[in-house]
Coordinates of C-alpha atoms and ligand atoms in Angstrom, one line a residue:
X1 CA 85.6 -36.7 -141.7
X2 CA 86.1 -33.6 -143.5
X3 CA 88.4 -32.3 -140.5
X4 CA 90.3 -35.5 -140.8
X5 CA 93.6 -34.0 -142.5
X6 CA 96.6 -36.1 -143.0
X7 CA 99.3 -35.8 -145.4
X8 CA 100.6 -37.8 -148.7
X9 CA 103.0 -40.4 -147.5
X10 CA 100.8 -40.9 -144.7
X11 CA 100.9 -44.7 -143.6
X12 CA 97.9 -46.6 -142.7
X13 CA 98.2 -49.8 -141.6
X14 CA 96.6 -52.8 -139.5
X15 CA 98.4 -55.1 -136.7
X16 CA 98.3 -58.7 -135.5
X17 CA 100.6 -60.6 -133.4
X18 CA 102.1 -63.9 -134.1
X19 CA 100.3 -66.0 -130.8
X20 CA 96.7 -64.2 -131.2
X21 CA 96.6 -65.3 -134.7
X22 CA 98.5 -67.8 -136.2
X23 CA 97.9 -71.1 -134.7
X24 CA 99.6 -74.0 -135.6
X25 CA 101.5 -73.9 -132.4
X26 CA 103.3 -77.1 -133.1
X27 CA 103.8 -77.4 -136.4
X28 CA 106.4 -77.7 -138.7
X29 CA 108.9 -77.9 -136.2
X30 CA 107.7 -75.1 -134.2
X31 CA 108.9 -74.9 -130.7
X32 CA 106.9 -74.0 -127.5
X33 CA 106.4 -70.5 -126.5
X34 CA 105.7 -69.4 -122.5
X35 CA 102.1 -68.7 -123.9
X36 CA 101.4 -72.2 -124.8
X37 CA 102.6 -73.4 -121.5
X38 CA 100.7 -70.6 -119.7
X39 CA 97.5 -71.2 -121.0
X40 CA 97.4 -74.8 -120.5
X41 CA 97.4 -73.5 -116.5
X42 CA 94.0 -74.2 -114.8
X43 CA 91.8 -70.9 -114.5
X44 CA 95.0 -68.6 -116.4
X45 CA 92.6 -67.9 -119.6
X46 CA 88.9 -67.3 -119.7
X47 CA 86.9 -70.2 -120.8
X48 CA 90.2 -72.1 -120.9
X49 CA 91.2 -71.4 -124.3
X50 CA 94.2 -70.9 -125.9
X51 CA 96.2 -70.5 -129.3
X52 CA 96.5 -73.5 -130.4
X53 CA 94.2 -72.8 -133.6
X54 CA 93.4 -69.1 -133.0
X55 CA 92.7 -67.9 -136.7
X56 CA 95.1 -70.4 -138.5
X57 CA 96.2 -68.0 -140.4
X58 CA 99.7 -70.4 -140.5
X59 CA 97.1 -72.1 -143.6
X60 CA 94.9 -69.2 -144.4
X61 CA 97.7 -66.1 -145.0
X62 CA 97.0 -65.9 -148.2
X63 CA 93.2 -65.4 -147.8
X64 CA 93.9 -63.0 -145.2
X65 CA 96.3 -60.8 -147.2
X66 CA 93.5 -60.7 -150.1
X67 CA 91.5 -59.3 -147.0
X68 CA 93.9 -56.4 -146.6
X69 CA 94.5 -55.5 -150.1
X70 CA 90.6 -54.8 -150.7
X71 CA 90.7 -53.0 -147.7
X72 CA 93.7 -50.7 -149.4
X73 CA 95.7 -51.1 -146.7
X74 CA 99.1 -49.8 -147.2
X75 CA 101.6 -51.6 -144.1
X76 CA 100.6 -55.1 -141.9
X77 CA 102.3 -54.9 -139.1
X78 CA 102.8 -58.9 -137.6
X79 CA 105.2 -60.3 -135.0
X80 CA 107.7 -63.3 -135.9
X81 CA 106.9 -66.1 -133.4
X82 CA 110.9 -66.9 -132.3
X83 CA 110.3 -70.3 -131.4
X84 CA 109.3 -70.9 -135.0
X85 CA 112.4 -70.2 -135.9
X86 CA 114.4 -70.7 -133.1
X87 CA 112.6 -73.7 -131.4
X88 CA 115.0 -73.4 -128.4
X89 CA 115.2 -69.6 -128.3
X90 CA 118.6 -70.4 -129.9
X91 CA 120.9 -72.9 -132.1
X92 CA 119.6 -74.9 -134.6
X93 CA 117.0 -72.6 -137.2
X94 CA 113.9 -74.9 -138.0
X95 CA 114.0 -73.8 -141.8
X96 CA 109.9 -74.4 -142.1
X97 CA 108.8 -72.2 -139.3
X98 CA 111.4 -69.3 -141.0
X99 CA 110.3 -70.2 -145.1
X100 CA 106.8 -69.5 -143.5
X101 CA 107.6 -65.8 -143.1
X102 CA 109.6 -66.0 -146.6
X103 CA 106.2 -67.1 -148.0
X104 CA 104.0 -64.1 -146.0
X105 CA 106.6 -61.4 -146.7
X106 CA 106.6 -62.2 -150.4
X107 CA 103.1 -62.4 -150.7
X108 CA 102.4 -59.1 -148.9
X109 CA 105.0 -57.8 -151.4
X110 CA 103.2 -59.1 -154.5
X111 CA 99.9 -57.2 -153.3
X112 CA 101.7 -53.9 -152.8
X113 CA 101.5 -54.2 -149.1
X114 CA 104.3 -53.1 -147.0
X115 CA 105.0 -55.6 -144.3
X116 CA 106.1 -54.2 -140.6
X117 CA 107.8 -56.6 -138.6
X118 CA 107.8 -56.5 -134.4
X119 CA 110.4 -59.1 -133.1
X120 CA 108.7 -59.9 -129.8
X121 CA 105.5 -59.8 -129.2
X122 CA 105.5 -61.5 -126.3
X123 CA 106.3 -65.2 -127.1
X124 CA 109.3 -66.2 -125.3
X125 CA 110.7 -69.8 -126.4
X126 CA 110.1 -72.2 -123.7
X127 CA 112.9 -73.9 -123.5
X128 CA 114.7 -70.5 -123.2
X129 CA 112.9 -69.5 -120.3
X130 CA 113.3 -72.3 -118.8
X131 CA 116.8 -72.3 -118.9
X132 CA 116.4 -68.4 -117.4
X133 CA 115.0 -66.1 -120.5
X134 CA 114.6 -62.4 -119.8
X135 CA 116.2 -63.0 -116.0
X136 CA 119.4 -63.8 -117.6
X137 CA 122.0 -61.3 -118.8
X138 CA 122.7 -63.5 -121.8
X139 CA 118.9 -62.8 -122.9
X140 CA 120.2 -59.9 -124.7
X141 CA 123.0 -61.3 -127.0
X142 CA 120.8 -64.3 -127.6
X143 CA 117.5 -62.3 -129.0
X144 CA 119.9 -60.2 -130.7
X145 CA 121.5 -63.3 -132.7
X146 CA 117.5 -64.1 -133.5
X147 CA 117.3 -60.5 -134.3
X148 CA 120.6 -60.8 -136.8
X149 CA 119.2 -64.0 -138.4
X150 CA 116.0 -62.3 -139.2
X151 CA 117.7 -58.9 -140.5
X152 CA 119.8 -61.0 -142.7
X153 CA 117.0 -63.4 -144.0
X154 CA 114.4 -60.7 -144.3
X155 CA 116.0 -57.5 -144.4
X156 CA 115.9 -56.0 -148.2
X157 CA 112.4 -57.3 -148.4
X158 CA 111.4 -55.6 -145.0
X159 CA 112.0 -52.2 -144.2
X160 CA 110.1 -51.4 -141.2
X161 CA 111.4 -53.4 -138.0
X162 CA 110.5 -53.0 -134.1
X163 CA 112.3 -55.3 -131.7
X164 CA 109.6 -55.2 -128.6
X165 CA 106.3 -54.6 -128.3
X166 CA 104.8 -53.4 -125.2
X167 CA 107.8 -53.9 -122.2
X168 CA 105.7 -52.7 -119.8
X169 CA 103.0 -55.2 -120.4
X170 CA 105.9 -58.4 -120.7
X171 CA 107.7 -57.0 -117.6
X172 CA 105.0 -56.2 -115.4
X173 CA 102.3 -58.7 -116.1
X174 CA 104.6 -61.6 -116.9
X175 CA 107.0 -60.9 -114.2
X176 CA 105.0 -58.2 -111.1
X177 CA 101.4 -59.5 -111.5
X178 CA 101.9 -62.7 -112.7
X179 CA 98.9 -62.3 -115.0
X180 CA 100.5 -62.7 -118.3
X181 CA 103.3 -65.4 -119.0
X182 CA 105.1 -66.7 -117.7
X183 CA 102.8 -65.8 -114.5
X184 CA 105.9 -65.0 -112.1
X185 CA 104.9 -62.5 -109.0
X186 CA 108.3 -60.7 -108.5
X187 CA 108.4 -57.1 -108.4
X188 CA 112.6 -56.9 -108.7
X189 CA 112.8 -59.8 -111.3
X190 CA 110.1 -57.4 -113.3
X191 CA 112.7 -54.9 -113.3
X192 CA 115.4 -57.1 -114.4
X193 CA 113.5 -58.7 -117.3
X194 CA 113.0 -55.4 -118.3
X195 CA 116.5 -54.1 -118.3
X196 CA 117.2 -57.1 -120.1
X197 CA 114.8 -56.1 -122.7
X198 CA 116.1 -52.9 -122.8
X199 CA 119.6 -54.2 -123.4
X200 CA 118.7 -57.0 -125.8
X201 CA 116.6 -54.1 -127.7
X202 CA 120.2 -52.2 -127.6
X203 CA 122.0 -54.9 -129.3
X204 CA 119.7 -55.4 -131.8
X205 CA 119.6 -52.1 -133.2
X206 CA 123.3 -52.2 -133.5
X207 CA 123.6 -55.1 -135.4
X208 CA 120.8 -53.9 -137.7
X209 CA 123.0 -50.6 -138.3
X210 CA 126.0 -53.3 -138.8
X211 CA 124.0 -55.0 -141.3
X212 CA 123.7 -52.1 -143.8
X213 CA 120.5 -53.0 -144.8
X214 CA 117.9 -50.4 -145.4
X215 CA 115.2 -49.7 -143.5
X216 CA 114.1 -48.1 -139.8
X217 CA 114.1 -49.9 -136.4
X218 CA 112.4 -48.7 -133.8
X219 CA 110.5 -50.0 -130.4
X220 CA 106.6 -50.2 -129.6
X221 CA 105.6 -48.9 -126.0
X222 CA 102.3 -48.5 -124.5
X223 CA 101.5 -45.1 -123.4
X224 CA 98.9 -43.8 -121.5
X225 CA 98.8 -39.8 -121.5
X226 CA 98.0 -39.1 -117.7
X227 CA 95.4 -36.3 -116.3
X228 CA 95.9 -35.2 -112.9
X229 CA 92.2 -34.3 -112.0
X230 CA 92.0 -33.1 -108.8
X231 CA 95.0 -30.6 -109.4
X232 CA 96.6 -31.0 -105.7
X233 CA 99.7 -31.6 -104.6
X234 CA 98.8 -35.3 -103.8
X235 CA 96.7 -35.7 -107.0
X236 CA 100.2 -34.3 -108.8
X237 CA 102.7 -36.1 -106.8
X238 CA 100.4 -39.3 -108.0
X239 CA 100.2 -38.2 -111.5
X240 CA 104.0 -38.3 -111.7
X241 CA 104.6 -41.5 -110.2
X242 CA 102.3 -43.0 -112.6
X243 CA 103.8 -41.6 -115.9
X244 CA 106.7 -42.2 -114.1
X245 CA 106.0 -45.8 -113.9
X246 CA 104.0 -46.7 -116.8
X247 CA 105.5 -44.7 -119.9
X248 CA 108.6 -43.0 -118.7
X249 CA 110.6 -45.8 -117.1
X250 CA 110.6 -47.8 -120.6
X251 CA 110.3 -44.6 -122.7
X252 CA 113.0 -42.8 -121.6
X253 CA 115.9 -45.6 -122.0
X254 CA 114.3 -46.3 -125.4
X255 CA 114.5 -42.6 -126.5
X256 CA 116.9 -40.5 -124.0
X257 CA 119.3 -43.3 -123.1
X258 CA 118.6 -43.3 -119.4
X259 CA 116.0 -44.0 -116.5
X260 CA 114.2 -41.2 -115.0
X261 CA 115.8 -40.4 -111.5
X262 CA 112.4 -39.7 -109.7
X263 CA 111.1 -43.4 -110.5
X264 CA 115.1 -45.1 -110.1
X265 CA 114.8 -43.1 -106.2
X266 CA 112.0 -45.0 -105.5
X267 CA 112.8 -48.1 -107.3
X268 CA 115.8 -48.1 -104.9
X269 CA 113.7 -47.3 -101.6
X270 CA 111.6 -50.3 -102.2
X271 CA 114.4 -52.4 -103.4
X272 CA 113.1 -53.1 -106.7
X273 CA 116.0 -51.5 -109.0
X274 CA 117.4 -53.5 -111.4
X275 CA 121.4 -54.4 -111.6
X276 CA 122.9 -52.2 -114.3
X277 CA 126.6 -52.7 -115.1
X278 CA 129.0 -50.5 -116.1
X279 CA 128.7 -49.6 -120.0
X280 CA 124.7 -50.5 -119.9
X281 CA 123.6 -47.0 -120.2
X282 CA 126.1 -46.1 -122.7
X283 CA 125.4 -48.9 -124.7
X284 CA 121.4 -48.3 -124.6
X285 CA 122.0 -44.7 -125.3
X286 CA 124.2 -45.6 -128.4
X287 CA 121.8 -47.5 -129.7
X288 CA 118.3 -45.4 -129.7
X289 CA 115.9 -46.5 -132.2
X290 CA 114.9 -45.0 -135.7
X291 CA 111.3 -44.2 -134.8
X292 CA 108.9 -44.3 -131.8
X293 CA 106.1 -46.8 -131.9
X294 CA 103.2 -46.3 -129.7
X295 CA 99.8 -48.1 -128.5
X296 CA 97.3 -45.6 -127.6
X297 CA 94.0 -47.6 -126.0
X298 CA 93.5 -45.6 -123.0
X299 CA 94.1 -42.4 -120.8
X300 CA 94.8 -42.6 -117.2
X301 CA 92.7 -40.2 -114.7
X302 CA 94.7 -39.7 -111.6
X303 CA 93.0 -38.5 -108.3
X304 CA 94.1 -37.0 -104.9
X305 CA 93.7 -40.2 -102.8
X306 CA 95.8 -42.5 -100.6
X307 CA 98.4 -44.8 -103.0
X308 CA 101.8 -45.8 -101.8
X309 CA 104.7 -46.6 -103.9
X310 CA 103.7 -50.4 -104.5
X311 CA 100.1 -49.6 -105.1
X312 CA 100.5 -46.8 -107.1
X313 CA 97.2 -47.6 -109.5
X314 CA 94.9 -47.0 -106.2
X315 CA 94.1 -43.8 -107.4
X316 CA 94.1 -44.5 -111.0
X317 CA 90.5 -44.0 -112.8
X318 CA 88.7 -44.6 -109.5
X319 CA 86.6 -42.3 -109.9
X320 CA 83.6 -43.1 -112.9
X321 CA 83.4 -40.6 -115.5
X322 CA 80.1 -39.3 -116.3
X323 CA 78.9 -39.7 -120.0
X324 CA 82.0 -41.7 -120.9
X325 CA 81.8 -44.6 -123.6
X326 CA 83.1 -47.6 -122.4
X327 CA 84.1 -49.9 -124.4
X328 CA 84.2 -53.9 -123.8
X329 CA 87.3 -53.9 -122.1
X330 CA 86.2 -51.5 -120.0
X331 CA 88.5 -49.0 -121.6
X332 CA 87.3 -45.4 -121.2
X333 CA 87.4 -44.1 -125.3
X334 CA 89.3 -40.7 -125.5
X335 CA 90.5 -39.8 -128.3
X336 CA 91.5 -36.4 -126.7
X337 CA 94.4 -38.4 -125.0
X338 CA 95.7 -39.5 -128.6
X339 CA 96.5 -36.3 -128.8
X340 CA 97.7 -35.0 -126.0
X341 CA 100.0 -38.2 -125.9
X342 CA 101.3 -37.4 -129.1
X343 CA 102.0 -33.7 -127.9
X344 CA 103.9 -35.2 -124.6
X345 CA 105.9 -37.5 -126.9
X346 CA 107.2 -34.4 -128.9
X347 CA 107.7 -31.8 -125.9
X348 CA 109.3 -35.2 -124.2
X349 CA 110.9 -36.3 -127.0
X350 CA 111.5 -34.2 -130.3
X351 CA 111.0 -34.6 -133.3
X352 CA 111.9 -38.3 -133.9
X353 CA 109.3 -39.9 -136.3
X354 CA 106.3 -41.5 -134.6
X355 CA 104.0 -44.6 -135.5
X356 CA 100.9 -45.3 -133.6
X357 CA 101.2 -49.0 -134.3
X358 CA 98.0 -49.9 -132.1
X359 CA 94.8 -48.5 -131.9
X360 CA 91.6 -50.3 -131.9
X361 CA 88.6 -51.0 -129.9
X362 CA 86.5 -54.2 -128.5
X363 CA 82.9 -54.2 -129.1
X364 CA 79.6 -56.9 -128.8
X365 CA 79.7 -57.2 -132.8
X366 CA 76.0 -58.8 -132.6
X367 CA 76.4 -60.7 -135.8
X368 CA 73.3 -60.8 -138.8
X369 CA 72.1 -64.0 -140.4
X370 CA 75.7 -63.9 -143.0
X371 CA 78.2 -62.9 -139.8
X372 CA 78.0 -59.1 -141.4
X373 CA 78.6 -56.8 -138.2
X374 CA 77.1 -53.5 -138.4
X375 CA 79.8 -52.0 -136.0
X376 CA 79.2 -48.2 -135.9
X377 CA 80.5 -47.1 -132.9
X378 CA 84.3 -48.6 -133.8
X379 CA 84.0 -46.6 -136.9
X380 CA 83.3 -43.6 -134.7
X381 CA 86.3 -45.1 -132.7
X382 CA 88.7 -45.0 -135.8
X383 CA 87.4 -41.7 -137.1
X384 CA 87.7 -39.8 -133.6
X385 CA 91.6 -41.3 -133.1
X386 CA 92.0 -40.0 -136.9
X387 CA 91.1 -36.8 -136.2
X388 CA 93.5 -36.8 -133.3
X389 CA 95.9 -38.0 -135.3
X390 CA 95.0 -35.1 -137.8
X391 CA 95.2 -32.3 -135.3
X392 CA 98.3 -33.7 -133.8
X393 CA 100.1 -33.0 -137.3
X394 CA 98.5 -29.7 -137.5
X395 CA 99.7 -29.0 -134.3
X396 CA 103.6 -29.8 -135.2
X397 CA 103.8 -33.2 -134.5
X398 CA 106.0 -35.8 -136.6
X399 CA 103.2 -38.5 -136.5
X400 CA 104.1 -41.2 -139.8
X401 CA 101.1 -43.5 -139.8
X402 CA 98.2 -45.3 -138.2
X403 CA 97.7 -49.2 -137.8
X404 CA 94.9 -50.3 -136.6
X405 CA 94.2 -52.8 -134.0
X406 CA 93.4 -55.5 -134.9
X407 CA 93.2 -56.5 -138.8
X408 CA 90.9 -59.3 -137.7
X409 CA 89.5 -60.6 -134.1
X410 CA 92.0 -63.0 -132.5
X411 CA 92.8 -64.5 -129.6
X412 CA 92.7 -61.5 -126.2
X413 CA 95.4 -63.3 -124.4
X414 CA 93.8 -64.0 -120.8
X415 CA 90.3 -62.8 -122.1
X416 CA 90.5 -65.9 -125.1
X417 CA 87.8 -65.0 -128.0
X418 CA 85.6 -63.3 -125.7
X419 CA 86.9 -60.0 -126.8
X420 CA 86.7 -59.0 -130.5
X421 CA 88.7 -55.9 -131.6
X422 CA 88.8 -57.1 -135.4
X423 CA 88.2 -54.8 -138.5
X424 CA 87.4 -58.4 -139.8
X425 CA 85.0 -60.4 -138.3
X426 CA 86.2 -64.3 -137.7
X427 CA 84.0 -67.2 -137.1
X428 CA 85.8 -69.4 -135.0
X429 CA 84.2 -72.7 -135.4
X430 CA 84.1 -72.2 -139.5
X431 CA 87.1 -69.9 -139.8
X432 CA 85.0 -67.7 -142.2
X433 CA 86.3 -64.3 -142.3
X434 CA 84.0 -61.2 -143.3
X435 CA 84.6 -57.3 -143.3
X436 CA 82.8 -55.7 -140.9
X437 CA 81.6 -52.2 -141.5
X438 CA 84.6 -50.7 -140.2
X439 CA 86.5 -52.5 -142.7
X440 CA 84.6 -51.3 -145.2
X441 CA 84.9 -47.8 -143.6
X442 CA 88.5 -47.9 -142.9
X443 CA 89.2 -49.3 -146.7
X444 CA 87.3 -46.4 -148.1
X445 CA 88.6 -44.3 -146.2
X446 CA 92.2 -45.0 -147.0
X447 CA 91.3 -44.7 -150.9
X448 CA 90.2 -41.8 -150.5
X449 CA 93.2 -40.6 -148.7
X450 CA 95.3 -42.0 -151.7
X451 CA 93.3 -40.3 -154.2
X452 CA 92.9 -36.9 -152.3
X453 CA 95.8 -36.1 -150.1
X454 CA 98.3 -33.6 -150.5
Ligands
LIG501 C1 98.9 -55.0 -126.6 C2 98.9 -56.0 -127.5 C3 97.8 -56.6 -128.2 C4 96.4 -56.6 -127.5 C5 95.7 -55.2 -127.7 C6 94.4 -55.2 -127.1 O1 99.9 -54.6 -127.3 O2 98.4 -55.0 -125.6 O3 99.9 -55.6 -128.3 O4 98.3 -57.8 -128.3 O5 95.7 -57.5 -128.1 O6 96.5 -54.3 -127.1 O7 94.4 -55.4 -125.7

């Protein structure tokens, strides 16, 4: 921990996301999202569950926020579920589901906690979709009216903002693989959603400039630093399409204003490139965001083996690693790749300000007699990803802050609560929340940074 350097100002935070936690999913006026359709699907969730409940923390914010403060944490970052608001996607506001976020912002305030909001974390209004949602053009100028309704209602009291979170993952597993909502199998319409997103992301950060109000927007992607291990031409040439695929085809837009040529070639061979209309690129590169906001869980390992252009993961950590931790996802832990990543993003990128807004780890958590969890290898999770975090700074990177993933276990979209990546332990059937050791960890940690940093 000694090694673990990081400077005044330094933000450390937690995350949740408005499905995985909040329940209530028809309350108060609430509309449906594409995840409570999807997981009423036969075999789309494990153990069939869903998010109907999840951690209710629509009742129990206020308990939960108490949970934060002891834990000194300094941001929450938490997504706005748009079909609270917008129970069509658009129109009529349901002024409950919107006073609900009054009521969380306000008490985060009152507890010195700066809240962080992401505007789409993945729950797309029913109705909307139904009607076309991320396929349709219009998808952009109608998230960025939601977007404008929220800046206006919230903005003053909020001054961090992201519009997505995680592109890839609502493209390619809502719209390629079908195994996220709303389960379409459609390579081109991936694309398309995705340029959609990029626009409506575009839009929004213009009309928060128009707004005046003060603050930073910026976008969350997932990012995987990529190891070419073989060092052959193959092993290279698959390398590249996979950063190519997975981080640069969403970062790029987000950051440089355009698509990288190598993956837009191929995108065209296969017939999979998205229709962009004049003034698109202009309008995306106008409009870049205020800081980068990344997810670090995982690095990919890339091999010299057969993969064509639609199954480009074939060669993607196929081989085991020997000695590696693995942790209940099946995630390889490396903090290395934190910070190499962070080192790509600046030679890649400059010197914009970066957030990792996602970090975390699922474990067993065996539970004692009083639900404490004596979770020791996530707090050597947190502490190696620090230290990454620490040497990226030394090493000339703009890195901000830290949030951990996730402030309490929730609901693992298809894995249910079988998968428990929480700082805070939750009893599902009682709704009990205690601090795991990690908390514990990651609270005294973070008042010791207070006290000591420089
Ligand atoms: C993710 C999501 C989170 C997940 C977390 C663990 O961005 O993929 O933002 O919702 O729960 O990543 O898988």
């Amino acid at each position: 921990m000694e090694d673990i350097k990081l400077p005044k100002g330094f933000v450390f935070g937690t995350a949740t996301s408005s499905y995985q936690i909040e329940g209530a999913w028809n309350e108060d006026g609430k509309g449906e999202s594409i995840w409570d359709e999807f997981c009423r699907r036969k075999g789309a969730i494990a153990n069939g569950e869903d998010g109907t409940t999840a951690c209710d923390h629509y009742h129990r914010y206020k308990e939960d926020i108490a949970l934060m403060k002891k834990l000194n944490v300094m941001s929450y970052r938490f997504s706005i579920s748009w079909p609270r608001i917008f129970p069509d996607g658009y129109g009529k506001v349901n002024e409950k589901g919107a006073a609900f976020y009054d009521s969380l912002i306000d008490e985060l305030i009152k507890n010195g906690i700066e809240p962080s909001i992401t505007l789409y974390h993945w729950d797309l209004p029913l109705k909307f979709h139904e009607e076309g949602g991320w396929l349709k053009r219009e998808s952009a100028d109608i998230f960025a009216d939601y977007a404008k309704y929220c800046f206006k209602r919230y903005g003053g009291r909020v001054k961090m903002w992201a519009t997505f979170n995680e592109m890839y993952v609502a493209a390619h597993l809502g719209y390629e693989s079908g195994k996220f909502a709303p389960g379409i199998q459609d390579p081109k319409k991936a694309m398309q959603a995705a340029h959609h997103m990029h626009l409506a992301h575009a839009k929004a950060v213009k009309a928060f400039r128009q707004s005046g109000i003060k603050g930073q927007i910026g976008i969350v992607h997932c990012m995987s630093p990529v190891y070419d291990m073989d060092k052959t031409n193959r092993s290279a040439e698959n390398a590249r399409k996979v950063d190519g695929i997975w981080n640069r085809w969403f970062t790029d837009p987000s950051f440089k204003g355009s698509y990288p040529e190598d993956i837009m070639e191929m995108r065209k061979r296969q017939g999979t490139a998205p229709e962009i209309l004049p003034g698109d690129m202009e309008l995306i590169k106008e409009n870049r965001a205020d800081f980068f906001g990344v997810n670090f869980y995982f690095r990919f390992r890339v091999y010299d083996c057969d993969s064509d252009e639609f199954n480009w993961m074939n060669c993607v950590n196929s081989r085991p690693v020997e000695g590696a931790k693995i942790t209940e996802m099946g995630w390889e832990v490396f903090p290395e790749g934190l910070f190499t990543l962070l080192k790509n993003i600046d030679s890649q990128y400059g010197k914009i300000p970066v957030y990792i807004m996602e970090n975390g780890m699922a474990a067993k958590d065996i539970e004692g007699p009083n639900g404490e969890v004596a979770d020791d290898g996530r707090v050597e999770y947190i502490k190696g990803h620090l230290l990454a975090c620490s040497d990226a700074i030394k090493a000339g990177c703009n890195l901000k802050g830290y949030y951990y993933w996730s402030f309490m276990d929730n609901f693992e979209w298809t894995s249910g609560y079988s998968k428990r990546f929480g700082i805070i332990r939750v009893d599902y059937k009682t709704q009990k929340r205690t601090i795991k050791k990690s908390g514990q960890w990651y609270g005294d940690f973070i008042a010791l940074h207070k006290k000591t940093a420089v």
